[in-house]
Amino acid sequence: MNQGLERRMDQTDASTEVRARSVLVIEDDAQIRRAVRNALRDITDRLLEAATGSDGIDVAAAEHPELVVLDLGLPDMAGVDVCREIRGWATMPIVVLSARHAEAEKVLLLNAGADDYVTKPFSILEFAARVQAQLRRARTPGAPIGAVLDTQDGLTIDFARRVVTRNNDVVRLTPLEWEILRALAREPGRTLTHRQIFDAVWGRAFGNPQQYLRVHLTNLRRKIELDSSRPQLIITEPGVGYRFEAPHR
Ligand code: CA
């Protein structure tokens, strides 16, 4: 877990605590369902469970859970198909449970509309924090275009005026750096794949997104991070993409 997340969790109090009305867990492994139950017990009113992909789709359609936790290794369907099916008619956050070293699969899932993933085995605290970040994000839709985003370490992003400041000093970004920052910061807490960022910034162009992004990300971090060798705002998800860390509201 990175420092930024820990710092924010320390500061969490009753007013920033987010509770889910209902969460659906689609997972065939009873032991992992139990771990998810433990992690979410204190932040969920109702926990629904399904042991197969097709059951999961049925329960999601019937119960409209506020968030779905989706395991990739299901007996009857590929996780990515379950994700696409649910995404066809619902917008609730989908958090994927995946094995370590399954980068290609994570990319596929995020591109299919999943919002985040947690690698097994997961820590209960981190998993609960990731779920809460998604609930928070889903409840402030369309954030924060036209608004101002303040990070905990003193960076201010004014989306309407396209101005970034740190402690009132203007941070000068190139147009590409601004577009990358905007794509990430408009959805704090969400991991975007290289392809998703690339498409948002360059618009469905051909090329190797990972390579293009690496150069610009390095420059962008040098300008906006307090210590660009230990980024706290734009987090790298190795082999997958990048995530802007959500400030607490
Ligand atoms: Ca499984």
mmCIF file of C-alpha atoms and ligand atoms in Angstrom:
data_model
loop_
_atom_site.group_PDB
_atom_site.id
_atom_site.type_symbol
_atom_site.label_atom_id
_atom_site.label_comp_id
_atom_site.label_asym_id
_atom_site.label_seq_id
_atom_site.Cartn_x
_atom_site.Cartn_y
_atom_site.Cartn_z
ATOM 1 C CA MET A 1 0.000 0.000 0.000
ATOM 2 C CA ASN A 2 1.406 3.417 -0.825
ATOM 3 C CA GLN A 3 1.917 6.206 1.662
ATOM 4 C CA GLY A 4 -0.739 8.469 0.209
ATOM 5 C CA LEU A 5 -3.433 5.890 0.801
ATOM 6 C CA GLU A 6 -2.248 5.220 4.336
ATOM 7 C CA ARG A 7 -2.186 8.883 5.159
ATOM 8 C CA ARG A 8 -5.736 9.329 3.959
ATOM 9 C CA MET A 9 -6.964 6.255 5.789
ATOM 10 C CA ASP A 10 -5.566 7.633 9.041
ATOM 11 C CA GLN A 11 -7.596 10.747 8.523
ATOM 12 C CA THR A 12 -10.791 8.895 7.703
ATOM 13 C CA ASP A 13 -13.562 9.655 10.157
ATOM 14 C CA ALA A 14 -17.274 8.967 10.304
ATOM 15 C CA SER A 15 -18.098 11.793 7.910
ATOM 16 C CA THR A 16 -15.903 10.447 5.090
ATOM 17 C CA GLU A 17 -16.759 6.779 5.662
ATOM 18 C CA VAL A 18 -18.683 5.374 2.711
ATOM 19 C CA ARG A 19 -21.157 2.514 3.176
ATOM 20 C CA ALA A 20 -22.453 0.414 0.304
ATOM 21 C CA ARG A 21 -26.157 -0.355 0.181
ATOM 22 C CA SER A 22 -25.348 -3.696 -1.458
ATOM 23 C CA VAL A 23 -22.337 -5.460 -2.962
ATOM 24 C CA LEU A 24 -22.421 -8.545 -5.188
ATOM 25 C CA VAL A 25 -19.469 -10.936 -5.010
ATOM 26 C CA ILE A 26 -19.062 -13.256 -8.007
ATOM 27 C CA GLU A 27 -16.493 -15.860 -6.952
ATOM 28 C CA ASP A 28 -16.533 -19.673 -6.976
ATOM 29 C CA ASP A 29 -13.967 -20.090 -4.181
ATOM 30 C CA ALA A 30 -15.824 -20.150 -0.827
ATOM 31 C CA GLN A 31 -12.668 -19.237 1.079
ATOM 32 C CA ILE A 32 -12.155 -16.070 -0.934
ATOM 33 C CA ARG A 33 -15.842 -15.192 -0.648
ATOM 34 C CA ARG A 34 -15.359 -15.394 3.118
ATOM 35 C CA ALA A 35 -12.316 -13.090 2.925
ATOM 36 C CA VAL A 36 -14.324 -10.588 0.875
ATOM 37 C CA ARG A 37 -17.166 -10.830 3.384
ATOM 38 C CA ASN A 38 -14.754 -10.066 6.239
ATOM 39 C CA ALA A 39 -13.256 -7.142 4.364
ATOM 40 C CA LEU A 40 -16.624 -5.571 3.554
ATOM 41 C CA ARG A 41 -18.637 -6.455 6.659
ATOM 42 C CA ASP A 42 -18.345 -3.036 8.253
ATOM 43 C CA ILE A 43 -18.946 -1.022 5.088
ATOM 44 C CA THR A 44 -21.791 -2.921 3.427
ATOM 45 C CA ASP A 45 -25.449 -3.183 4.404
ATOM 46 C CA ARG A 46 -26.144 -6.170 2.170
ATOM 47 C CA LEU A 47 -23.746 -8.707 0.668
ATOM 48 C CA LEU A 48 -24.968 -10.841 -2.239
ATOM 49 C CA GLU A 49 -22.994 -13.852 -3.453
ATOM 50 C CA ALA A 50 -22.826 -15.867 -6.659
ATOM 51 C CA ALA A 51 -20.528 -18.821 -7.396
ATOM 52 C CA THR A 52 -20.735 -18.774 -11.203
ATOM 53 C CA GLY A 53 -20.640 -16.120 -13.900
ATOM 54 C CA SER A 54 -24.147 -16.787 -15.146
ATOM 55 C CA ASP A 55 -25.592 -16.672 -11.599
ATOM 56 C CA GLY A 56 -23.685 -13.459 -11.041
ATOM 57 C CA ILE A 57 -25.196 -11.858 -14.137
ATOM 58 C CA ASP A 58 -28.689 -12.951 -13.026
ATOM 59 C CA VAL A 59 -28.252 -11.571 -9.508
ATOM 60 C CA ALA A 60 -26.771 -8.318 -10.849
ATOM 61 C CA ALA A 61 -29.765 -7.886 -13.165
ATOM 62 C CA ALA A 62 -32.331 -8.709 -10.457
ATOM 63 C CA GLU A 63 -30.819 -6.874 -7.479
ATOM 64 C CA HIS A 64 -28.910 -3.920 -8.988
ATOM 65 C CA PRO A 65 -26.082 -4.000 -6.435
ATOM 66 C CA GLU A 66 -24.221 -0.756 -5.850
ATOM 67 C CA LEU A 67 -20.897 -2.445 -6.642
ATOM 68 C CA VAL A 68 -19.749 -5.784 -8.073
ATOM 69 C CA VAL A 69 -16.652 -7.732 -7.012
ATOM 70 C CA LEU A 70 -15.773 -10.063 -9.893
ATOM 71 C CA ASP A 71 -13.324 -12.967 -9.803
ATOM 72 C CA LEU A 72 -11.546 -13.758 -13.068
ATOM 73 C CA GLY A 73 -11.292 -17.521 -12.550
ATOM 74 C CA LEU A 74 -14.906 -18.687 -12.760
ATOM 75 C CA PRO A 75 -15.970 -22.228 -13.702
ATOM 76 C CA ASP A 76 -18.502 -21.409 -16.416
ATOM 77 C CA MET A 77 -17.509 -18.132 -18.106
ATOM 78 C CA ALA A 78 -14.494 -15.920 -18.712
ATOM 79 C CA GLY A 79 -14.474 -12.988 -16.294
ATOM 80 C CA VAL A 80 -14.111 -10.554 -19.188
ATOM 81 C CA ASP A 81 -17.413 -11.824 -20.680
ATOM 82 C CA VAL A 82 -19.194 -11.411 -17.351
ATOM 83 C CA CYS A 83 -17.806 -7.879 -17.176
ATOM 84 C CA ARG A 84 -18.904 -6.989 -20.733
ATOM 85 C CA GLU A 85 -22.367 -8.459 -20.153
ATOM 86 C CA ILE A 86 -22.977 -6.448 -16.965
ATOM 87 C CA ARG A 87 -21.441 -3.316 -18.531
ATOM 88 C CA GLY A 88 -23.965 -3.680 -21.354
ATOM 89 C CA TRP A 89 -26.754 -2.455 -19.094
ATOM 90 C CA ALA A 90 -25.274 -1.220 -15.806
ATOM 91 C CA THR A 91 -22.827 1.448 -14.650
ATOM 92 C CA MET A 92 -22.080 0.342 -11.071
ATOM 93 C CA PRO A 93 -18.361 0.011 -10.267
ATOM 94 C CA ILE A 94 -16.852 -3.405 -10.997
ATOM 95 C CA VAL A 95 -13.779 -4.369 -8.957
ATOM 96 C CA VAL A 96 -11.933 -7.386 -10.341
ATOM 97 C CA LEU A 97 -10.123 -10.001 -8.253
ATOM 98 C CA SER A 98 -7.142 -11.286 -10.192
ATOM 99 C CA ALA A 99 -4.090 -13.439 -9.750
ATOM 100 C CA ARG A 100 -0.654 -11.886 -9.585
ATOM 101 C CA HIS A 101 1.182 -11.790 -12.928
ATOM 102 C CA ALA A 102 -2.078 -11.597 -14.895
ATOM 103 C CA GLU A 103 -1.255 -8.189 -16.437
ATOM 104 C CA ALA A 104 -2.693 -8.971 -19.877
ATOM 105 C CA GLU A 105 -5.933 -10.104 -18.285
ATOM 106 C CA LYS A 106 -6.157 -6.971 -16.130
ATOM 107 C CA VAL A 107 -5.706 -4.790 -19.210
ATOM 108 C CA LEU A 108 -8.433 -6.717 -21.026
ATOM 109 C CA LEU A 109 -10.780 -6.314 -18.057
ATOM 110 C CA LEU A 110 -10.190 -2.596 -17.609
ATOM 111 C CA ASN A 111 -10.671 -2.055 -21.331
ATOM 112 C CA ALA A 112 -13.938 -4.037 -21.033
ATOM 113 C CA GLY A 113 -15.236 -1.567 -18.461
ATOM 114 C CA ALA A 114 -13.991 -2.799 -15.078
ATOM 115 C CA ASP A 115 -13.101 0.064 -12.724
ATOM 116 C CA ASP A 116 -10.283 -1.383 -10.640
ATOM 117 C CA TYR A 117 -8.668 -4.659 -9.696
ATOM 118 C CA VAL A 118 -7.226 -6.149 -6.547
ATOM 119 C CA THR A 119 -4.588 -8.846 -6.674
ATOM 120 C CA LYS A 120 -5.050 -12.017 -4.620
ATOM 121 C CA PRO A 121 -4.095 -12.533 -1.867
ATOM 122 C CA PHE A 122 -5.273 -9.090 -0.776
ATOM 123 C CA SER A 123 -5.096 -7.297 2.552
ATOM 124 C CA ILE A 124 -8.516 -6.676 4.089
ATOM 125 C CA LEU A 125 -7.718 -3.009 4.734
ATOM 126 C CA GLU A 126 -6.508 -2.339 1.222
ATOM 127 C CA PHE A 127 -9.436 -4.148 -0.368
ATOM 128 C CA ALA A 128 -11.965 -2.207 1.735
ATOM 129 C CA ALA A 129 -10.205 1.060 0.855
ATOM 130 C CA ARG A 130 -10.282 0.281 -2.878
ATOM 131 C CA VAL A 131 -13.999 -0.582 -2.714
ATOM 132 C CA GLN A 132 -14.736 2.625 -0.810
ATOM 133 C CA ALA A 133 -12.772 4.661 -3.351
ATOM 134 C CA GLN A 134 -14.974 3.249 -6.117
ATOM 135 C CA LEU A 135 -18.182 3.921 -4.171
ATOM 136 C CA ARG A 136 -17.064 7.478 -3.531
ATOM 137 C CA ARG A 137 -16.185 7.975 -7.191
ATOM 138 C CA ALA A 138 -19.500 6.537 -8.385
ATOM 139 C CA ARG A 139 -21.436 8.849 -6.058
ATOM 140 C CA THR A 140 -19.769 11.992 -7.415
ATOM 141 C CA PRO A 141 -20.432 11.399 -11.104
ATOM 142 C CA GLY A 142 -18.966 13.538 -13.793
ATOM 143 C CA ALA A 143 -16.443 14.841 -11.258
ATOM 144 C CA PRO A 144 -14.585 17.255 -11.470
ATOM 145 C CA ILE A 145 -14.669 18.772 -14.947
ATOM 146 C CA GLY A 146 -15.470 22.434 -14.482
ATOM 147 C CA ALA A 147 -14.461 22.083 -10.862
ATOM 148 C CA VAL A 148 -11.276 22.423 -8.902
ATOM 149 C CA LEU A 149 -9.444 19.455 -7.461
ATOM 150 C CA ASP A 150 -7.138 19.948 -4.468
ATOM 151 C CA THR A 151 -4.732 17.183 -3.556
ATOM 152 C CA GLN A 152 -3.530 16.649 -0.014
ATOM 153 C CA ASP A 153 0.027 17.622 -0.882
ATOM 154 C CA GLY A 154 -0.848 21.099 -2.156
ATOM 155 C CA LEU A 155 -1.496 20.646 -5.886
ATOM 156 C CA THR A 156 -4.584 22.354 -7.326
ATOM 157 C CA ILE A 157 -6.063 21.375 -10.680
ATOM 158 C CA ASP A 158 -8.548 23.868 -12.137
ATOM 159 C CA PHE A 159 -10.266 21.934 -14.919
ATOM 160 C CA ALA A 160 -12.297 24.859 -16.234
ATOM 161 C CA ARG A 161 -9.374 27.262 -16.531
ATOM 162 C CA ARG A 162 -6.907 24.467 -17.398
ATOM 163 C CA VAL A 163 -4.520 25.749 -14.759
ATOM 164 C CA VAL A 164 -2.405 23.698 -12.366
ATOM 165 C CA THR A 165 -0.839 25.337 -9.317
ATOM 166 C CA ARG A 166 1.266 24.157 -6.418
ATOM 167 C CA ASN A 167 1.040 26.417 -3.368
ATOM 168 C CA ASN A 168 -0.239 29.202 -5.659
ATOM 169 C CA ASP A 169 2.692 28.899 -8.097
ATOM 170 C CA VAL A 170 1.569 28.017 -11.620
ATOM 171 C CA VAL A 171 2.914 24.670 -12.863
ATOM 172 C CA ARG A 172 3.568 24.980 -16.602
ATOM 173 C CA LEU A 173 2.412 21.908 -18.520
ATOM 174 C CA THR A 174 2.577 21.188 -22.245
ATOM 175 C CA PRO A 175 -0.812 20.588 -23.913
ATOM 176 C CA LEU A 176 -0.116 16.827 -23.978
ATOM 177 C CA GLU A 177 0.862 16.747 -20.309
ATOM 178 C CA TRP A 178 -2.331 18.611 -19.466
ATOM 179 C CA GLU A 179 -4.463 16.132 -21.438
ATOM 180 C CA ILE A 180 -2.816 13.165 -19.710
ATOM 181 C CA LEU A 181 -3.271 14.732 -16.275
ATOM 182 C CA ARG A 182 -6.891 15.588 -17.037
ATOM 183 C CA ALA A 183 -7.668 12.048 -18.263
ATOM 184 C CA LEU A 184 -6.312 10.594 -15.008
ATOM 185 C CA ALA A 185 -7.436 13.228 -12.508
ATOM 186 C CA ARG A 186 -11.028 13.431 -13.737
ATOM 187 C CA GLU A 187 -11.449 9.882 -12.396
ATOM 188 C CA PRO A 188 -9.416 9.753 -9.183
ATOM 189 C CA GLY A 189 -8.904 6.251 -7.844
ATOM 190 C CA ARG A 190 -9.569 4.619 -11.182
ATOM 191 C CA THR A 191 -6.830 2.700 -12.972
ATOM 192 C CA LEU A 192 -6.746 3.609 -16.668
ATOM 193 C CA THR A 193 -4.918 1.328 -19.093
ATOM 194 C CA HIS A 194 -2.201 2.689 -21.367
ATOM 195 C CA ARG A 195 -4.644 2.310 -24.254
ATOM 196 C CA GLN A 196 -7.434 4.197 -22.466
ATOM 197 C CA ILE A 197 -5.145 7.143 -21.645
ATOM 198 C CA PHE A 198 -3.682 7.081 -25.140
ATOM 199 C CA ASP A 199 -7.142 7.138 -26.758
ATOM 200 C CA ALA A 200 -8.284 9.960 -24.457
ATOM 201 C CA VAL A 201 -5.252 12.081 -25.295
ATOM 202 C CA TRP A 202 -4.378 11.262 -28.887
ATOM 203 C CA GLY A 203 -7.799 10.024 -30.022
ATOM 204 C CA ARG A 204 -7.648 6.494 -31.424
ATOM 205 C CA ALA A 205 -4.289 6.974 -33.097
ATOM 206 C CA PHE A 206 -1.990 4.108 -33.988
ATOM 207 C CA GLY A 207 1.187 3.582 -32.059
ATOM 208 C CA ASN A 208 2.608 1.990 -28.948
ATOM 209 C CA PRO A 209 0.750 3.731 -26.122
ATOM 210 C CA GLN A 210 3.071 2.474 -23.412
ATOM 211 C CA GLN A 211 6.120 3.991 -25.079
ATOM 212 C CA TYR A 212 4.508 7.361 -25.835
ATOM 213 C CA LEU A 213 3.130 7.648 -22.342
ATOM 214 C CA ARG A 214 6.302 6.773 -20.467
ATOM 215 C CA VAL A 215 8.159 9.846 -21.765
ATOM 216 C CA HIS A 216 5.326 12.274 -21.048
ATOM 217 C CA LEU A 217 4.577 10.739 -17.659
ATOM 218 C CA THR A 218 8.187 11.219 -16.613
ATOM 219 C CA ASN A 219 8.024 14.916 -17.499
ATOM 220 C CA LEU A 220 4.577 15.367 -15.959
ATOM 221 C CA ARG A 221 5.680 13.779 -12.675
ATOM 222 C CA ARG A 222 8.761 15.978 -12.542
ATOM 223 C CA LYS A 223 6.430 18.971 -12.632
ATOM 224 C CA ILE A 224 3.590 17.924 -10.333
ATOM 225 C CA GLU A 225 5.016 15.439 -7.818
ATOM 226 C CA LEU A 226 6.788 16.630 -4.674
ATOM 227 C CA ASP A 227 9.345 13.841 -5.232
ATOM 228 C CA SER A 228 9.117 12.447 -8.764
ATOM 229 C CA SER A 229 11.229 9.418 -7.823
ATOM 230 C CA ARG A 230 8.504 8.444 -5.335
ATOM 231 C CA PRO A 231 5.250 9.508 -7.029
ATOM 232 C CA GLN A 232 2.239 9.927 -4.723
ATOM 233 C CA LEU A 233 -0.257 11.466 -7.164
ATOM 234 C CA ILE A 234 0.107 9.377 -10.328
ATOM 235 C CA ILE A 235 0.646 5.754 -9.395
ATOM 236 C CA THR A 236 2.110 3.225 -11.853
ATOM 237 C CA GLU A 237 0.277 -0.083 -12.200
ATOM 238 C CA PRO A 238 3.068 -2.157 -13.770
ATOM 239 C CA GLY A 239 2.145 -3.631 -17.135
ATOM 240 C CA VAL A 240 -1.369 -2.158 -16.904
ATOM 241 C CA GLY A 241 -1.498 1.635 -16.758
ATOM 242 C CA TYR A 242 -1.725 4.526 -14.304
ATOM 243 C CA ARG A 243 -4.014 5.744 -11.543
ATOM 244 C CA PHE A 244 -4.503 9.218 -10.041
ATOM 245 C CA GLU A 245 -4.788 8.873 -6.282
ATOM 246 C CA ALA A 246 -8.080 10.211 -4.974
ATOM 247 C CA PRO A 247 -7.906 13.013 -2.448
ATOM 248 C CA HIS A 248 -10.345 12.730 0.409
ATOM 249 C CA ARG A 249 -13.253 15.131 0.218
HETATM 250 CA CA CA B 1 -12.050 -18.433 -8.703
#
